[in-house]
Coordinates of C-alpha atoms in Angstrom, one line a residue:
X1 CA 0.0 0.0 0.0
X2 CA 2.7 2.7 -0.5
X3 CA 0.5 4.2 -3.3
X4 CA 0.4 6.9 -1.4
X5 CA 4.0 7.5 -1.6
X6 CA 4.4 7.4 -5.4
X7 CA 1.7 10.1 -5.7
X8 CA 2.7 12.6 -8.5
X9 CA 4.7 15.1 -6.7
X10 CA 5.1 13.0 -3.8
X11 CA 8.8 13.4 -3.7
X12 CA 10.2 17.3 -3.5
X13 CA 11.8 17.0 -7.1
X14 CA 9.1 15.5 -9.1
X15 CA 6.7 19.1 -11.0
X16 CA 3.3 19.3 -10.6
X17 CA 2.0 16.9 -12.9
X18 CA 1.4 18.2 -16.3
X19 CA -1.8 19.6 -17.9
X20 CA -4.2 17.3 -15.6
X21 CA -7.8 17.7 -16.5
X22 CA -9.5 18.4 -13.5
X23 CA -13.1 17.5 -13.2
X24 CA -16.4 17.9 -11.0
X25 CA -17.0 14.9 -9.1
X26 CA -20.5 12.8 -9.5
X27 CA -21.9 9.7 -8.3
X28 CA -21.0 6.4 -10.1
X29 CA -22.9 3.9 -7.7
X30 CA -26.7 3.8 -8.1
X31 CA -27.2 0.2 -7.7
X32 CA -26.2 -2.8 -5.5
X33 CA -24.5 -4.1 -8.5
X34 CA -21.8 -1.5 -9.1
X35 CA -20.4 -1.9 -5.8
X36 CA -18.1 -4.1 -7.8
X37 CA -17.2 -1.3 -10.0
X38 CA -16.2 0.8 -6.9
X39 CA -13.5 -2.6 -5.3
X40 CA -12.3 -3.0 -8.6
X41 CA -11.9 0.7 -9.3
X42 CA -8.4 3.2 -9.1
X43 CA -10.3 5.0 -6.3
X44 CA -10.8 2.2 -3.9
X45 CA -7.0 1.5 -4.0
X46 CA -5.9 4.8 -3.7
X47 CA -8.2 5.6 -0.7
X48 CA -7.1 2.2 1.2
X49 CA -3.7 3.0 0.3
X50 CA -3.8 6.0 1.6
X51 CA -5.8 5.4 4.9
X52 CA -3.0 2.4 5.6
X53 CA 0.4 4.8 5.0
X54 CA -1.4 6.5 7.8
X55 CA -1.9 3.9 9.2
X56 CA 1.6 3.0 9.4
X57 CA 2.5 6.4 9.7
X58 CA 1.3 6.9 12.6
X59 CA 2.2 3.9 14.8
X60 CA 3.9 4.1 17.9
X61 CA 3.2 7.9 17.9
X62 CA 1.8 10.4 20.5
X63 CA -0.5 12.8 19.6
X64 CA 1.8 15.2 21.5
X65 CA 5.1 13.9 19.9
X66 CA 7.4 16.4 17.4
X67 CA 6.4 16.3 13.7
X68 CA 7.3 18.4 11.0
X69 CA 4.2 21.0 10.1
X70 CA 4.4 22.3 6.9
X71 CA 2.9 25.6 5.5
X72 CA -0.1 23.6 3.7
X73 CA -0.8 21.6 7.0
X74 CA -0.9 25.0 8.6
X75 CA -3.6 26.2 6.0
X76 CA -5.7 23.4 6.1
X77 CA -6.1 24.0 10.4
X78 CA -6.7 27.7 9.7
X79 CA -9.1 26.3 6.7
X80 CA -11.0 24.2 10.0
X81 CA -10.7 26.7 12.2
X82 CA -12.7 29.2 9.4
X83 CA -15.5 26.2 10.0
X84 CA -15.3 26.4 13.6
X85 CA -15.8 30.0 13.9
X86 CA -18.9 29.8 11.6
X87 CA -20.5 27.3 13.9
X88 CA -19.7 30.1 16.8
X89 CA -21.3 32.5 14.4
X90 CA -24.5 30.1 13.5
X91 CA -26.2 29.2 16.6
X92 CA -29.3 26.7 17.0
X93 CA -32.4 27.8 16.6
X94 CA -35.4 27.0 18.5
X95 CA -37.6 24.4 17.4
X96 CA -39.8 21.7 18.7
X97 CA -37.9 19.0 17.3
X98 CA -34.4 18.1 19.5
X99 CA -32.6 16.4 16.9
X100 CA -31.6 17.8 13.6
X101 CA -31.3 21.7 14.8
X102 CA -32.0 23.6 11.1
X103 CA -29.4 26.0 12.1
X104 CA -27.2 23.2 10.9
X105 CA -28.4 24.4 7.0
X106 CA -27.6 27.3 7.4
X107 CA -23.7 26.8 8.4
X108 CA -23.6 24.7 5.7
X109 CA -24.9 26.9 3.0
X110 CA -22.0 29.3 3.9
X111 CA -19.5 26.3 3.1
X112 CA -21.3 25.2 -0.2
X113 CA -20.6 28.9 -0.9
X114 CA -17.1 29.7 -0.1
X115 CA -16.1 26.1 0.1
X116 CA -14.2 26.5 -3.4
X117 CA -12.3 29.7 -2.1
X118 CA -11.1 27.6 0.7
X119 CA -9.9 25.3 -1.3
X120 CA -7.8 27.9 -3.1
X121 CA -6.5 29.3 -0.2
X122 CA -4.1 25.7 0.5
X123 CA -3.0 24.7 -2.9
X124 CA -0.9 26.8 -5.2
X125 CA -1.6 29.0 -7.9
X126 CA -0.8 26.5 -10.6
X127 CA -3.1 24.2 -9.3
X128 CA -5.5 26.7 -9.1
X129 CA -7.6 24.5 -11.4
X130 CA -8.0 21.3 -9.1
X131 CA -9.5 23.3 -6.2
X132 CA -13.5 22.8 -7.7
X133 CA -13.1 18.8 -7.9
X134 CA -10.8 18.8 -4.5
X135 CA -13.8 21.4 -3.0
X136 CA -16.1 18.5 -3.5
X137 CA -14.5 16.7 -0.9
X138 CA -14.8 19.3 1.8
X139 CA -18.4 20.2 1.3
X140 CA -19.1 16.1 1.3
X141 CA -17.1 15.7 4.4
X142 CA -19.3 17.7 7.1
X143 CA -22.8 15.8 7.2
X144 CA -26.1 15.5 5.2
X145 CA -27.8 19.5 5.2
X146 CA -31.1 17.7 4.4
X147 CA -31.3 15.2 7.0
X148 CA -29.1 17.0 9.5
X149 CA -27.1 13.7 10.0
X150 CA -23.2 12.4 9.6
X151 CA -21.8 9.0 9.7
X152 CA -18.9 7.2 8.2
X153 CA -19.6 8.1 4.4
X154 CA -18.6 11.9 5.5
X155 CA -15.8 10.8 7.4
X156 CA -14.5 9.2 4.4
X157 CA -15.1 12.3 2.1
X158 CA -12.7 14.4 4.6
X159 CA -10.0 11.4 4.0
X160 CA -10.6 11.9 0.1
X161 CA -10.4 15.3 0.3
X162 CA -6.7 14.9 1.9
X163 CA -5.9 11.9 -0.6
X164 CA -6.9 14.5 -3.4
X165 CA -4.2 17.2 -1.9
X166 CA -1.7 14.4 -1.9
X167 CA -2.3 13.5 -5.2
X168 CA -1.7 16.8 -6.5
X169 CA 1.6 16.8 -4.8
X170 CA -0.1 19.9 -2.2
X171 CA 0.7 17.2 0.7
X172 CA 4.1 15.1 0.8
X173 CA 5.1 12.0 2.1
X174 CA 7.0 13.6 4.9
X175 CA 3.6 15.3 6.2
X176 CA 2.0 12.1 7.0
X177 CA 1.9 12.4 11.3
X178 CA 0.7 15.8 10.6
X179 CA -2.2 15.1 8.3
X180 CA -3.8 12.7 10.9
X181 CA -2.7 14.5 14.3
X182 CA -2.9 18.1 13.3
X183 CA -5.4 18.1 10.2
X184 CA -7.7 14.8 11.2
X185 CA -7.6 15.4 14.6
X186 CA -8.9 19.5 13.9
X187 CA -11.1 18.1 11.7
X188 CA -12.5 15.6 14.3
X189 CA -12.9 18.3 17.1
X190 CA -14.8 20.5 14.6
X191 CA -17.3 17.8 13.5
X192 CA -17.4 17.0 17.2
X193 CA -19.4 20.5 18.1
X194 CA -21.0 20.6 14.9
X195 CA -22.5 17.3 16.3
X196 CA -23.4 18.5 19.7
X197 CA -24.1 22.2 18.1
X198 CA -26.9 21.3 16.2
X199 CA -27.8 17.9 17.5
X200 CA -27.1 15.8 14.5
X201 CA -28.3 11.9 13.5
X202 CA -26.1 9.4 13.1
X203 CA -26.5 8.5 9.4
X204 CA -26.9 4.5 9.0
X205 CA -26.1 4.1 12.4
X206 CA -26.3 0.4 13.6
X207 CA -27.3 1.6 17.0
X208 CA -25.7 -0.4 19.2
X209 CA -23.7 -2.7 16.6
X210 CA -21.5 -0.1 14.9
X211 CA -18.3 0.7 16.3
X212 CA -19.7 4.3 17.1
X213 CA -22.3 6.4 15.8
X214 CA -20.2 8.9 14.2
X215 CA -16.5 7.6 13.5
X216 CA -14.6 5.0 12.3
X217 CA -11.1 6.4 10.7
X218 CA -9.6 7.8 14.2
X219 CA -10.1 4.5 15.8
X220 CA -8.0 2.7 13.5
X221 CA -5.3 5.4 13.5
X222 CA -5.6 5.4 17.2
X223 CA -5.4 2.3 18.0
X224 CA -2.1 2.0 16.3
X225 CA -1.0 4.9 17.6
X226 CA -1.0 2.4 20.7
X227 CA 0.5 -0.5 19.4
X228 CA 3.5 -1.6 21.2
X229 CA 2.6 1.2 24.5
X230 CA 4.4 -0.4 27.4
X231 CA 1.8 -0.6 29.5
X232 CA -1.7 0.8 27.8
X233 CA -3.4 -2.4 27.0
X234 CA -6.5 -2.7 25.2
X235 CA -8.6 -4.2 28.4
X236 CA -7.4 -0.4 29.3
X237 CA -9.5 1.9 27.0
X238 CA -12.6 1.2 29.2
X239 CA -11.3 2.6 32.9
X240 CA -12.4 5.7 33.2
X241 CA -8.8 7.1 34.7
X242 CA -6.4 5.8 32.2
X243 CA -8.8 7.6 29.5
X244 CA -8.8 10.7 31.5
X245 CA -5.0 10.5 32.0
X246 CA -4.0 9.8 28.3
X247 CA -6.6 10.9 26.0
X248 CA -4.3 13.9 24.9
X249 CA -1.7 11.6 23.6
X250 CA -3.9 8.8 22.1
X251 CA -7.0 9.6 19.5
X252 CA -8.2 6.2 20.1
X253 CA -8.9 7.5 24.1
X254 CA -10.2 10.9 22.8
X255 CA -12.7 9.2 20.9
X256 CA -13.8 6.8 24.0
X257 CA -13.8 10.5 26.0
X258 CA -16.1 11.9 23.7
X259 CA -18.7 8.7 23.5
X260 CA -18.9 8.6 27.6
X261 CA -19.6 12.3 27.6
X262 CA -22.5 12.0 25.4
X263 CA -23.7 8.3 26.3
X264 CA -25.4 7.7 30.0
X265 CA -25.7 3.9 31.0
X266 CA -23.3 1.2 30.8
X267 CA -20.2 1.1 28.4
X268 CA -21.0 -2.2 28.0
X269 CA -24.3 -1.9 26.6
X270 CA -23.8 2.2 24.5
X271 CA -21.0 0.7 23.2
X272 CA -21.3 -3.1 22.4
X273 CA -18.6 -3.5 19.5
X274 CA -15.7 -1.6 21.7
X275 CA -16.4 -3.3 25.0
X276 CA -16.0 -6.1 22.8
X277 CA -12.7 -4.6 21.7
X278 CA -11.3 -4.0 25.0
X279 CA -11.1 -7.9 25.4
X280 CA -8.6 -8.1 22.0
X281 CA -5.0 -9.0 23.7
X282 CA -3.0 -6.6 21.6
X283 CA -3.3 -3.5 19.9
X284 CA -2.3 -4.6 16.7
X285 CA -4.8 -7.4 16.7
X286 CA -7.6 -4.5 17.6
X287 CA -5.7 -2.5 14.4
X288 CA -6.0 -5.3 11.9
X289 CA -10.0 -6.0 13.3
X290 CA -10.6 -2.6 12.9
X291 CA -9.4 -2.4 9.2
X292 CA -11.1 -5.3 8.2
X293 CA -14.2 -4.0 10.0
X294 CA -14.1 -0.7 8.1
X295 CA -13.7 -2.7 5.1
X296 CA -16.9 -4.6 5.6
X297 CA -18.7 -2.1 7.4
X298 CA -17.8 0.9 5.4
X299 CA -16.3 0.8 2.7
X300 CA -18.4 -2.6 0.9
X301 CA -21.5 -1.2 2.4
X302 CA -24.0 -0.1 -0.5
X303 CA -25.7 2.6 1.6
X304 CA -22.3 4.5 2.8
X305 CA -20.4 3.9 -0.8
X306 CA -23.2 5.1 -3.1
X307 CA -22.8 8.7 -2.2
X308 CA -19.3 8.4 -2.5
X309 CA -18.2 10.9 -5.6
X310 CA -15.4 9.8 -8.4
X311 CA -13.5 12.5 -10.7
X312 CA -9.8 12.7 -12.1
X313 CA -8.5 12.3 -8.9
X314 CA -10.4 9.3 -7.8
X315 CA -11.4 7.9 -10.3
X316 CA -14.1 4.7 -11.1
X317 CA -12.1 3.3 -13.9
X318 CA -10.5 0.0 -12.7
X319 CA -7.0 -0.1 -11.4
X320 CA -4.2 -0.1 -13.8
X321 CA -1.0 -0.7 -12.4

């Protein structure tokens, strides 16, 4: 899976590549029956590729540790922290409903709006033409303005969005902790108050059988973030101390924080799938569950993959190397 680092302009010396034809995104799965197209296709093994040299990336590693932060990774946080301050600037409104706060539209008109000039603001001039098929991405990447929800399938826009900017050489190899601690882990905390701003559904949620209503991506990071920890085992993540002790350094316990604050009851019955987790003996037993999981769960599931959008970039056709 080091896709990822062969991107075009992947390595400092290699130009932008040449006169790419950029192009709007669209949907290419409508029925069951394409979901073949969509294993089989360039996009698919560009995504995975890219979501494992994170993976890999990032193992072993504190959220806290010392990483290089280049001048794009820098843009992209001020790009989440534009997001942020618009939720700060769009609060609920009333209404008799609790879930689904229509405020929530109105945020996200502002984004479908400016959401190209965003773009432009974190790749370079010359590029200038990728940023309406990267913009796609973004606006994908924040929840459902109709239904007011966000699950997994938004998630996985965000991830496309940063496998577009590494594609286009914007992001390098040698940005890899920063793009999941600095840019995923922004990106997480924003989606995290959009959720409790506006009280959003969980799209296809499983209820009580998904991993968790909202996330899957900083799980797996996370939990190889852990792998090899001297003494954080998995039978760990569910004691309430060691989570409020190391949550800063581990996105995996950040996650757990977050699910406890807005779950009452037992762990073991809110969160089914994880207390299930806690009893895996290693961390890199939990990573390799988890990425098989998101395989199934996720990425092969009709309902989250057929909103999914394909361009230049990502593209449907089928793999060719």
């Amino acid at each position: 899976f080091t896709s990822f680092l062969h991107f075009p302009g992947a390595s400092e010396e290699v130009a932008p590549p040449i006169q790419q034809c950029f192009m709007i995104p669209k949907k290419e799965i409508n029925v069951v029956s394409d979901m073949a197209k969509w294993k089989r296709s360039q996009a698919y093994a560009d995504y995975m590729g890219f979501i494992l040299t994170l993976n890999e990336g990032v193992r072993g590693k504190k959220l806290t540790c010392e990483y290089k932060v280049s001048e794009p990774i820098e843009k992209l946080v001020a790009l989440l922290n534009t997001l942020d301050r618009w939720i700060d600037e769009t609060p609920p409104v009333d209404q008799p409903s609790r879930f689904g706060n229509k405020a929530f539209r109105t945020w996200y008109a502002k984004l479908d709006q400016e959401a190209e000039k965003l773009v432009a603001t974190v790749i370079p001039k010359h590029l200038a033409d990728a940023a309406p098929e990267v913009a796609v991405y973004l606006k994908e990447s924040v929840g459902n303005s109709t239904r007011i929800d966000y699950g997994t399938g938004h998630e996985a826009a965000f991830a496309a969005f940063l496998c577009c900017l590494c594609k286009i050489g914007v992001l390098r190899v040698d940005d890899q902790m920063a793009i999941v601690f600095k840019v995923f882990n922004r990106y997480l905390e924003v989606m995290r108050k959009l959720q409790k701003t506006y009280r959003m559904e969980p799209a296809g949620s499983q209820g009580v059988w998904g991993l968790d209503d909202f996330q899957f991506l900083p799980f797996i990071w996370g939990s190889s973030q852990l792998i090899d920890h001297p003494s954080l085992e998995p039978r760990h993540f569910v004691d309430e101390k060691v989570v409020n002790e190391n949550h800063k350094d581990f996105m995996f316990l950040e996650c757990i924080l977050f699910i406890t604050e807005m779950k009452t009851g037992p762990f073991a019955e809110h969160s089914n799938q994880l207390w299930n987790i806690s009893a895996v003996p290693s961390w890199s037993k939990v990573n390799q569950g988890l990425i098989r999981m998101y395989k199934a769960e996720c990425l092969e599931k009709f309902p989250v993959i057929q909103h999914f959008k394909f361009g230049s970039l990502l593209p449907i056709q089928p793999v060719t190397s």
